[in-house]
Coordinates of C-alpha atoms in Angstrom, one line a residue:
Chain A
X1 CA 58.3 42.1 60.3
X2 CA 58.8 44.6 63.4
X3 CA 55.9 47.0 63.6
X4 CA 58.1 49.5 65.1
X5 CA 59.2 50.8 68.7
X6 CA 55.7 49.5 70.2
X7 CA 56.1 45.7 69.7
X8 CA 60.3 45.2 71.2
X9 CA 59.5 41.3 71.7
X10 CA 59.0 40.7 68.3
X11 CA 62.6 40.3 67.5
X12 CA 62.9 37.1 69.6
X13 CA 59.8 35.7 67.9
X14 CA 61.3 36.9 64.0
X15 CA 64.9 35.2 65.4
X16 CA 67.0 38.9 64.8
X17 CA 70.5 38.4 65.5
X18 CA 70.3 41.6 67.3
X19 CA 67.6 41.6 70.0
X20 CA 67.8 44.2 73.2
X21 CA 64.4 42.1 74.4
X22 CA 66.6 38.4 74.6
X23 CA 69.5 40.1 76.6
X24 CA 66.3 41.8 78.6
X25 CA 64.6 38.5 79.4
X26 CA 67.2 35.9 79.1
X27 CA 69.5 38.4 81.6
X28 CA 69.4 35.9 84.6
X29 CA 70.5 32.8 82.2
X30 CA 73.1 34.8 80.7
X31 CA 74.9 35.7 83.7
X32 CA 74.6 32.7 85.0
X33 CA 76.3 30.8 81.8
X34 CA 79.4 33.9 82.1
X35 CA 79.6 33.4 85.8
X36 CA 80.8 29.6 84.9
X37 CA 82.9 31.1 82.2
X38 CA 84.1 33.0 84.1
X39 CA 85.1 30.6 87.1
X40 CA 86.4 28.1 84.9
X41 CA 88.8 30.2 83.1
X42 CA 90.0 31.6 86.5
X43 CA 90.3 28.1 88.0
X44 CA 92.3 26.9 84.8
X45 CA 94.8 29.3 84.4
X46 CA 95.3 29.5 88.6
X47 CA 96.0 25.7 88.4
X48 CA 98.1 25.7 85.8
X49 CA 100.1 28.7 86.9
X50 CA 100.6 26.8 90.3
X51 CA 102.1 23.8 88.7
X52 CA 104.3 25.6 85.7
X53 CA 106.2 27.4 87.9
X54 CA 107.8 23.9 89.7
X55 CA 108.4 22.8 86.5
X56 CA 109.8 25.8 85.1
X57 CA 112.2 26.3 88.3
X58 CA 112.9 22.0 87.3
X59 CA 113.5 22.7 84.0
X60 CA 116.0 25.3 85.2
X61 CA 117.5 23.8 87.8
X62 CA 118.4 20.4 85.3
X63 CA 119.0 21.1 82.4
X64 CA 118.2 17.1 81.4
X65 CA 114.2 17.8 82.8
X66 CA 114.0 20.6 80.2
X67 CA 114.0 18.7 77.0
X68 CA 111.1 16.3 78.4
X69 CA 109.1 19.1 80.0
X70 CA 109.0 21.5 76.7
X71 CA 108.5 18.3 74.1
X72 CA 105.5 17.0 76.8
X73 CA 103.7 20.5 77.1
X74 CA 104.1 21.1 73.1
X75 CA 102.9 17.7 72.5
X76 CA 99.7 18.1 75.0
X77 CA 99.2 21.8 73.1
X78 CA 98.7 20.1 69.5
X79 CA 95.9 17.8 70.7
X80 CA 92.6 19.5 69.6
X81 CA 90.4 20.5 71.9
X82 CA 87.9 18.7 71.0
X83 CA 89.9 15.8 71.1
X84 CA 91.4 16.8 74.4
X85 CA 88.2 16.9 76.6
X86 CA 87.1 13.9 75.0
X87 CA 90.0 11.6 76.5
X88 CA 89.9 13.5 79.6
X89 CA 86.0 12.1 79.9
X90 CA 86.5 8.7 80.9
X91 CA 88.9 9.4 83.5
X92 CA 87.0 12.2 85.0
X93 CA 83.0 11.7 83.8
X94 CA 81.2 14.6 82.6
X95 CA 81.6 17.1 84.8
X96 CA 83.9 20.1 84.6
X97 CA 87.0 19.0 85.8
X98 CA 87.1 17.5 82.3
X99 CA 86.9 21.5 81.1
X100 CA 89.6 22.8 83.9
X101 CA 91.9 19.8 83.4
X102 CA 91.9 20.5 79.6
X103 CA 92.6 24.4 80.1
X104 CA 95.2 23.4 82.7
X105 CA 97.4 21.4 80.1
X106 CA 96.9 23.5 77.4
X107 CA 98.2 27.0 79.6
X108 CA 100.8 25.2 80.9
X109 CA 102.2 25.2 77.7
X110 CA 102.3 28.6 77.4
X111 CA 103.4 29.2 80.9
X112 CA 106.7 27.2 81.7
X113 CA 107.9 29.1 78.3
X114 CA 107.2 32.1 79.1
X115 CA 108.5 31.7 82.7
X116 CA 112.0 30.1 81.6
X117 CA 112.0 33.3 78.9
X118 CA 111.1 35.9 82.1
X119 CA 113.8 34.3 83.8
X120 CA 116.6 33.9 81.3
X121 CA 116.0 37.3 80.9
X122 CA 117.0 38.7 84.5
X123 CA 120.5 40.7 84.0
X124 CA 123.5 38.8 84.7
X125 CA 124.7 41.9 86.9
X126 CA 121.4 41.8 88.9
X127 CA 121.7 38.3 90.1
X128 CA 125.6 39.4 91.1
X129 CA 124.5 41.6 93.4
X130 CA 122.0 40.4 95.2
X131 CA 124.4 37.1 95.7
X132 CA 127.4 39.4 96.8
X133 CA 124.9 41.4 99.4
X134 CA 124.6 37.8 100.8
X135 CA 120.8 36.6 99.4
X136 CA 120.3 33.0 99.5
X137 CA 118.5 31.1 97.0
X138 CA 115.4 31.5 98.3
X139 CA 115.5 35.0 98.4
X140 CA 117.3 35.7 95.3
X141 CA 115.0 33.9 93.2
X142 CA 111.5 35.8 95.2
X143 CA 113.1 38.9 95.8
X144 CA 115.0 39.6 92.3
X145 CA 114.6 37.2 90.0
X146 CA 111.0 36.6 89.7
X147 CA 109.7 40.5 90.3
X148 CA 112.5 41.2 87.2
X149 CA 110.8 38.4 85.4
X150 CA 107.4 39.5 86.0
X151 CA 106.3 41.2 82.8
X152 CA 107.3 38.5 80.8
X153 CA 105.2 35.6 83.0
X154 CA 102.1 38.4 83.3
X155 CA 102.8 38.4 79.3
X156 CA 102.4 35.2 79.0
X157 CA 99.3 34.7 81.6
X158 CA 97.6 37.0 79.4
X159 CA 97.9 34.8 76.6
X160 CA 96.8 31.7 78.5
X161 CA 94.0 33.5 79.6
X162 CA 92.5 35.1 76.6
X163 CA 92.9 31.5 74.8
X164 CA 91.2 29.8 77.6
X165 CA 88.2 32.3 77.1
X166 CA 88.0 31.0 73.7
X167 CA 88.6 27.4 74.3
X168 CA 86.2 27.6 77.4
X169 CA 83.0 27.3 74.8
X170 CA 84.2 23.9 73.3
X171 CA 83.3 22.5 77.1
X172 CA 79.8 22.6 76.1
X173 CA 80.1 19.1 74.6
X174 CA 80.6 17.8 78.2
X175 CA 77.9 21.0 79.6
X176 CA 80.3 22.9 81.2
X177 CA 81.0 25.8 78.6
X178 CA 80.0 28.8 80.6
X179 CA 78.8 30.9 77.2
X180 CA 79.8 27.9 75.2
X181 CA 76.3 26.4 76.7
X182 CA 74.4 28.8 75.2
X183 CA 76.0 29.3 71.7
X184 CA 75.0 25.0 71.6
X185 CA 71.9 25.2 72.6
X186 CA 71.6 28.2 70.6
X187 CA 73.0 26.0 67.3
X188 CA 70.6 23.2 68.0
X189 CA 67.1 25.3 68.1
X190 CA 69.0 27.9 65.5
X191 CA 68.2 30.7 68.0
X192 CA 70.2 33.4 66.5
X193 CA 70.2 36.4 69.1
X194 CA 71.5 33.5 72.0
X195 CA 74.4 32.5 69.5
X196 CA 75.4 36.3 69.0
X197 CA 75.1 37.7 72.3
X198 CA 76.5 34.8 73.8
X199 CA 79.6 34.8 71.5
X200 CA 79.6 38.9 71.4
X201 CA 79.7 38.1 76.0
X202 CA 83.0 35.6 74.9
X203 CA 85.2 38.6 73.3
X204 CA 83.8 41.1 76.1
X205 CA 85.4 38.6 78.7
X206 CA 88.4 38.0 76.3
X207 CA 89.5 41.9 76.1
X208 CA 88.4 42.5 79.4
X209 CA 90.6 40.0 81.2
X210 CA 93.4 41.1 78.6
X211 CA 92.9 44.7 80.1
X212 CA 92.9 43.7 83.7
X213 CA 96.2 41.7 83.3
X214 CA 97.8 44.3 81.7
X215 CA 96.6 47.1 84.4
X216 CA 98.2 44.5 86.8
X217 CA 101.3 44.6 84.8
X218 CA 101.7 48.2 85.3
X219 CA 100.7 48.2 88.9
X220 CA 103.3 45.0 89.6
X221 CA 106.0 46.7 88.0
X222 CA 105.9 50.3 87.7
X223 CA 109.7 50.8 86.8
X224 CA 108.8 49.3 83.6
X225 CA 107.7 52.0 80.7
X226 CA 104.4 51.6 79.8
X227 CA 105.0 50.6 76.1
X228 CA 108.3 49.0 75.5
X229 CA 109.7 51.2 73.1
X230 CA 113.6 49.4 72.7
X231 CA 114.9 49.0 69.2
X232 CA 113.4 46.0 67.8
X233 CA 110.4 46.1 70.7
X234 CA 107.7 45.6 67.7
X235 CA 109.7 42.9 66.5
X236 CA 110.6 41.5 69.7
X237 CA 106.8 40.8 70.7
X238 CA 105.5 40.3 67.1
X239 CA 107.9 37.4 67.6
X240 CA 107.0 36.1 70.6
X241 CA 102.8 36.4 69.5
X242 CA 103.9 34.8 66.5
X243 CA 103.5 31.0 67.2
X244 CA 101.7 30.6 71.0
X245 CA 98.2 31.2 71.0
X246 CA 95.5 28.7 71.1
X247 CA 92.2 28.8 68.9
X248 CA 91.0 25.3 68.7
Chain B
X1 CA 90.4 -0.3 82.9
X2 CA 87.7 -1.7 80.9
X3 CA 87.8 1.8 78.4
X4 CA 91.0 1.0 77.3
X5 CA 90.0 -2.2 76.4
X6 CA 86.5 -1.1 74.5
X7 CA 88.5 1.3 72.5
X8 CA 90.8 -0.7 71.1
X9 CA 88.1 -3.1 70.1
X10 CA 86.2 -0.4 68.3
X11 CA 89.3 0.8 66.4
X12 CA 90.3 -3.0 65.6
X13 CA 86.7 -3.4 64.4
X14 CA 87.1 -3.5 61.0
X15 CA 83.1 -2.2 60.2
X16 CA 83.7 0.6 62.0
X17 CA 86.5 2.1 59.2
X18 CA 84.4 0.8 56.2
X19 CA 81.3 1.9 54.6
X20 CA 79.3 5.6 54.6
X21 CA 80.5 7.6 58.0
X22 CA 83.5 5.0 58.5
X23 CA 86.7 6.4 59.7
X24 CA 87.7 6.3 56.4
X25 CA 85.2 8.6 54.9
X26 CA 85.9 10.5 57.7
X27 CA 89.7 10.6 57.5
X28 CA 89.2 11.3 53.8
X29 CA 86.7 14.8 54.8
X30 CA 89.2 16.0 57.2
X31 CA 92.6 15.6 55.3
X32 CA 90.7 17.0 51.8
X33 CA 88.9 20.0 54.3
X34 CA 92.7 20.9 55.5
X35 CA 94.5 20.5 52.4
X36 CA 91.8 23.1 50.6
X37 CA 91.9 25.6 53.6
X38 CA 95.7 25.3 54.4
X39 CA 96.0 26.2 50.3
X40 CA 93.1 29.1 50.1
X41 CA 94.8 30.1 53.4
X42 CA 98.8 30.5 52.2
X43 CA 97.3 31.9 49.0
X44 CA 95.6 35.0 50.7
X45 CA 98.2 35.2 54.1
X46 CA 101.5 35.1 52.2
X47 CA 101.5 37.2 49.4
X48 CA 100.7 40.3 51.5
X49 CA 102.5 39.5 54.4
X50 CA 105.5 39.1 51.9
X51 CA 104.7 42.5 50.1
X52 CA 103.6 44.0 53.3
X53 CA 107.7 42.6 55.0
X54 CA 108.9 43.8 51.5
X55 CA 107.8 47.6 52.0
X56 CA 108.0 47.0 55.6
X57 CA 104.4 48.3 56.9
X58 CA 101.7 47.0 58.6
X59 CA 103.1 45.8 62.2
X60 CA 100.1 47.0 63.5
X61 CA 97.9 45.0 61.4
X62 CA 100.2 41.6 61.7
X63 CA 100.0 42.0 65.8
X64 CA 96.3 42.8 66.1
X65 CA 94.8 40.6 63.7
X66 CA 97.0 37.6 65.5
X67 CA 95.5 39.0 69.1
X68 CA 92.3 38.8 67.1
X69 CA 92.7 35.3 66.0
X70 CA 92.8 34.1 70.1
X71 CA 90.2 36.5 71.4
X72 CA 87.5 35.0 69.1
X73 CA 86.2 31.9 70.1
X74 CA 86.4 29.2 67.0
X75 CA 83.5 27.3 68.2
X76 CA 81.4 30.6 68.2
X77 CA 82.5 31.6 64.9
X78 CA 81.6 28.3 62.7
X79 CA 77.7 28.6 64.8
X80 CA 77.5 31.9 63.7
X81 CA 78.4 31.0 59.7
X82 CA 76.5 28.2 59.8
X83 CA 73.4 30.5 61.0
X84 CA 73.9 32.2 58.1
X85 CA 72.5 32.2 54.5
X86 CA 76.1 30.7 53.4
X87 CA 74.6 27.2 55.1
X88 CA 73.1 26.7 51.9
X89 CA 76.0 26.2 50.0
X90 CA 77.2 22.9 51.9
X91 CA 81.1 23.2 53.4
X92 CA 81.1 26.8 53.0
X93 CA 80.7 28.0 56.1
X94 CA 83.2 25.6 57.3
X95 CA 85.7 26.7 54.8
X96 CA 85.4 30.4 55.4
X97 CA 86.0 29.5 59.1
X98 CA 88.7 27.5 59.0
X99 CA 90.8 29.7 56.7
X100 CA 89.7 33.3 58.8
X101 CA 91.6 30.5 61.9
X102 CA 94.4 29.9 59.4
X103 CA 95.5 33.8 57.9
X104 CA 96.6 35.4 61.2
X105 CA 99.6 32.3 62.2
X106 CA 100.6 32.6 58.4
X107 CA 100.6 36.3 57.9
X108 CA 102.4 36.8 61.7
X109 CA 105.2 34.7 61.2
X110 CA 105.9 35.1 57.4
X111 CA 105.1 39.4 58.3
X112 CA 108.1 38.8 60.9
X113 CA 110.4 37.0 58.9
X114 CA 110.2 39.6 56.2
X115 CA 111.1 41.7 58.9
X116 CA 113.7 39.8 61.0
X117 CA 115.5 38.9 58.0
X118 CA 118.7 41.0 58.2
X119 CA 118.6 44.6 57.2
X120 CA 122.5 44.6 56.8
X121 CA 122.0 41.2 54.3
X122 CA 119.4 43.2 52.9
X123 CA 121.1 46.0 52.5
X124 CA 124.2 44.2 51.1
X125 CA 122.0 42.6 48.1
X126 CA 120.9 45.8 47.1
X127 CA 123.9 47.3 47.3
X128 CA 124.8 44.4 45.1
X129 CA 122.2 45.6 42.6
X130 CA 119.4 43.3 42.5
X131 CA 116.4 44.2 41.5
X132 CA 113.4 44.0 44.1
X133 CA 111.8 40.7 42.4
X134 CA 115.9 38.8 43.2
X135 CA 115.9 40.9 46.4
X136 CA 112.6 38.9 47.5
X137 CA 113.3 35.8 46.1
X138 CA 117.0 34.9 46.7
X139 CA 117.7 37.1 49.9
X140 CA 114.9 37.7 51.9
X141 CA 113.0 34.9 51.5
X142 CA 115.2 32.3 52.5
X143 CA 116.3 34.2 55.6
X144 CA 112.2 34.5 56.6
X145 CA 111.7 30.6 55.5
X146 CA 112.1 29.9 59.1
X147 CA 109.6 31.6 60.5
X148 CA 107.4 31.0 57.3
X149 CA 107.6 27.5 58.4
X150 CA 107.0 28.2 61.6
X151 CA 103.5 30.4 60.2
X152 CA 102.3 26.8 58.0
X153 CA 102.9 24.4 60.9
X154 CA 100.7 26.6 63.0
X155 CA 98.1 27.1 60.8
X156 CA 98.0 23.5 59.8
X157 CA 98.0 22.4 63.4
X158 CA 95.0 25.0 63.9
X159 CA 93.1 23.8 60.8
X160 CA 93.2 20.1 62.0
X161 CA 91.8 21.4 65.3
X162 CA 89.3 23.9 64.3
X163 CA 88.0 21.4 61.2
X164 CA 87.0 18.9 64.4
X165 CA 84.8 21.2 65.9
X166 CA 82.9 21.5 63.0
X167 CA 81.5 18.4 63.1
X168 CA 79.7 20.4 66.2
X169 CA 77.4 22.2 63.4
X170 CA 77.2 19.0 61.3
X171 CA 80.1 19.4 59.3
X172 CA 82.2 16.1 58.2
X173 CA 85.4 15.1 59.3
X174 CA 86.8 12.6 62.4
X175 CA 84.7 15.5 65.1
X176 CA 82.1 13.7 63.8
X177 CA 83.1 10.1 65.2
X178 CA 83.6 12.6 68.6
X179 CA 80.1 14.2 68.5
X180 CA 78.5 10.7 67.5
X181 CA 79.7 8.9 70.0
X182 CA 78.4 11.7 72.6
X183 CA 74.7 10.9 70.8
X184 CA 74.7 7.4 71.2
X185 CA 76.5 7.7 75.5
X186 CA 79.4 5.8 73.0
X187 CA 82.2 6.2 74.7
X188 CA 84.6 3.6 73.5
X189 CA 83.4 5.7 70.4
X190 CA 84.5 9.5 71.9
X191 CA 87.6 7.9 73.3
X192 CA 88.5 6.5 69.4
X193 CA 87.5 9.4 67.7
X194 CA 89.4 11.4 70.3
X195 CA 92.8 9.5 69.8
X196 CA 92.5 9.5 65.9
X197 CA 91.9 13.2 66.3
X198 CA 95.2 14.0 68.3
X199 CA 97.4 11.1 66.3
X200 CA 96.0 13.2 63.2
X201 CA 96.6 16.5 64.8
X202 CA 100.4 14.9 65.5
X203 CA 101.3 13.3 62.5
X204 CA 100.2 16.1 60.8
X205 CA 102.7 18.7 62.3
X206 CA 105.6 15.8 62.5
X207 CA 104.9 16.1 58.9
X208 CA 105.7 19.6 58.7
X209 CA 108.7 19.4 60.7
X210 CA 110.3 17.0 58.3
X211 CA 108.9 19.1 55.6
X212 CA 110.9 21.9 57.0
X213 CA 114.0 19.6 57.5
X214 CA 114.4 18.8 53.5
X215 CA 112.8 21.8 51.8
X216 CA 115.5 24.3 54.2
X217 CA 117.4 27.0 51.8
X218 CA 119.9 26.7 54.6
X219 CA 120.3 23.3 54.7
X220 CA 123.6 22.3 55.9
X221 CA 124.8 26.1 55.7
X222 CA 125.6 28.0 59.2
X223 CA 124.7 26.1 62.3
X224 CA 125.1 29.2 64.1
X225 CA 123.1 31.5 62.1
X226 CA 120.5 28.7 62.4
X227 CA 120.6 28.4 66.1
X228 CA 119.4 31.8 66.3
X229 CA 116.2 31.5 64.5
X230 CA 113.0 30.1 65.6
X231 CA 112.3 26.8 64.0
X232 CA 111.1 25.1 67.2
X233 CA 108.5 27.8 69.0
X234 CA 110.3 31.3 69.9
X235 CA 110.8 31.0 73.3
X236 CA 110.8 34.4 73.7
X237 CA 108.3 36.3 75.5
X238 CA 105.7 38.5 74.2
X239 CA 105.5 41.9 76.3

């Protein structure tokens, strides 16, 4: 159907999955729909990490708030997403607090675990000595505990964010999907290069945010090796990977 | 609130279970849509992640095709086999979706049971001389069935979710009450479909659970060896 190098438009009108002219004439629509992916995700996991860690430090603190707070967030994570923005709609109308409050729930899941697992995992011998050199609570838990929990809660802000990427596109039902928009409108006029390229932009942002996290990591903490290489370390994270995540 | 109120009268209506695209129907396309993919799912996940814990390679694989699994957006992927020549073959599409969001739960957990189960147990059977074939199925097995469990409940959980969203496409299923109700500015009708969805979602791992409960090899054996592993989610983070 193409007639070569001369005629480059012709793969929008022949509806090519890959098409350089789309990305070339659709550019200003396609940044637009990953700047509200972008903002979204951001917003979500921000929120969410501002209220797990409370809950975390309550779930701590008493130990009867722990077994409500885990059950509630594990309950709120097997919703469907789907499902999930839909009952959030009536309280909130379509807009895209309905999106944020959804992502909020869900990565609060993932983040009061992971930030009772960072903690429980500051040495005994640690805490000691910052308490017998005369640190208060306050400062024990800001100037030992949480920077010796930090690659665990980073750990698990970088799952919370990657699945929030992913679960962003399911806002389109309400119109706030950031790429999600376009892969929609893309399925309703079965315009194939939007579908791809928008979905193809989803996995960019994905890794990319995965990367930056992780080059935070290693600039938060640079006493930690850069692989963990302790017997058992493939297990240990295979482990942890194993059931958290989000798809749907 | 007057929702509250609309919504329970469209779920006590009884017209709206009955007849073609009733709740019913619905309910019926979703369960039979999970129980197929859940099936073709453990049938290609757990034979190799058993073989591959067996011979003990393939880490790599088990971690990255689980990273995979989240980076992919679900809602992209069923657009994108639906815009494919596979549409013409009815549920395909949906099928192939839902089980590529099913594999990487099963194959993780069961892939880390195989190897958490312990190497000195292990070890101990062999030394004991089984064969490999009693070495899988009485020893290391039952110390992965844990995390297997842990791998189905997942997967099921994910299937329910990601088999909503393909009513997005046109696919079947209780999405479909969802994406209806957002057609018709229904919403008594997304608020329904919404809470059949999650009590669906819920009942469906509460299943699993009690599944787990009855069908344990360990059952009433070791508290303590059982308080170590992860039938409720690992709480342990992943670096």
């Amino acid at each position: 159907m193409t007639s070569g190098a001369a005629e480059p438009a012709d793969c929008v009108a022949a509806n090519e999955w890959i098409c350089a002219e789309y990305v070339r004439t659709r550019g200003p629509e396609l940044a637009e729909a990953t700047v509200q992916h972008v903002w979204i995700t951001v917003t979500s996991v921000g929120i969410a990490l501002l209220v797990a860690f409370p809950l975390a430090l309550a779930a701590r603190r008493w130990r009867a708030a722990a077994g409500p707070v885990l059950g509630l967030t594990t309950v709120l994570y097997t919703i469907p997403s789907l499902a999930m923005f839909a009952l959030l709609l009536p309280v909130l109308g379509l807009s895209a607090a309905v999106v944020v409050t959804g992502l909020v729930l869900y990565s609060l899941t993932l983040l009061v675990r992971n930030i009772l697992a960072g903690l429980a995992g500051v040495p005994g011998e640690a805490r000691e000595a910052a308490r017998g050199m005369g640190y208060g609570p306050a400062r024990l838990l800001f100037g030992v505990e949480l920077p010796l929990a930090l690659p665990g809660i980073l750990a698990g802000v970088r799952i919370a964010t990657v699945s929030a990427v992913s679960l962003t596109t399911v806002g389109a039902i309400v119109g706030y999907g950031g790429l999600g928009n376009l892969i929609y409108s893309g399925m309703n006029s079965l315009f194939k290069p939007e579908v791809l390229t928008a979905s193809a932009l989803c996995v960019v942002l994905a890794v990319g945010f995965d990367v930056a996290l992780l080059a935070l990591q290693r600039l938060l903490t640079p006493w930690t090796p850069g692989r963990p290489r302790r017997p058992g370390g493939l297990r240990a994270r295979l482990r942890g990977r194993a059931r958290l995540g989000k798809a749907a | 609130m007057g929702v509250l109120a609309e919504t329970w009268a469209w779920l006590t209506d009884g017209a709206h279970w009955s007849g073609a695209g009733g709740v019913w129907q619905r309910l019926g396309e979703h369960l039979v849509l999970t129980g197929l993919c859940l099936a073709v799912a453990c049938a290609v996940a757990l034979p190799l992640a058993l073989w591959l814990g067996h011979i003990g390679r393939g880490g790599a694989l088990a971690v990255n095709l689980s990273n995979a699994g989240r980076a992919v957006p679900t809602f992209a992927v069923l657009v994108l086999l639906t815009l494919t020549p596979l549409s013409e073959y009815g549920m395909l599409p949906t099928v192939i979706a839902l089980v590529l969001f099913a594999v990487p739960p099963l194959l993780t957990n069961a892939y880390v049971g195989m190897r958490e189960a312990d190497r000195d147990v292990v070890e101990a059977a062999r030394g004991m001389g089984m064969s490999a074939g009693q070495l899988l199925w009485r020893t290391e097995l039952p110390l992965a069935y844990p995390f297997i469990m842990t791998g189905l409940r997942s997967a099921a959980v994910q299937i329910v979710a990601t088999a909503t969203l393909a009513a997005l496409p046109g696919g079947g299923g209780l999405g479909r009450l969802i994406t209806a109700g957002f057609r018709l500015y229904d919403t008594a009708q997304v608020v329904a479909g919404a809470v059949l969805v999650a009590s669906l979602a819920l009942a469906v791992e509460g299943l699993l659970v009690l599944l787990d409960r009855v069908c344990d090899p360990m059952r009433g054996r070791t508290r303590a060896a059982r308080a170590a592993s992860p039938s409720a989610p690992p709480l342990k983070a992943a670096l």
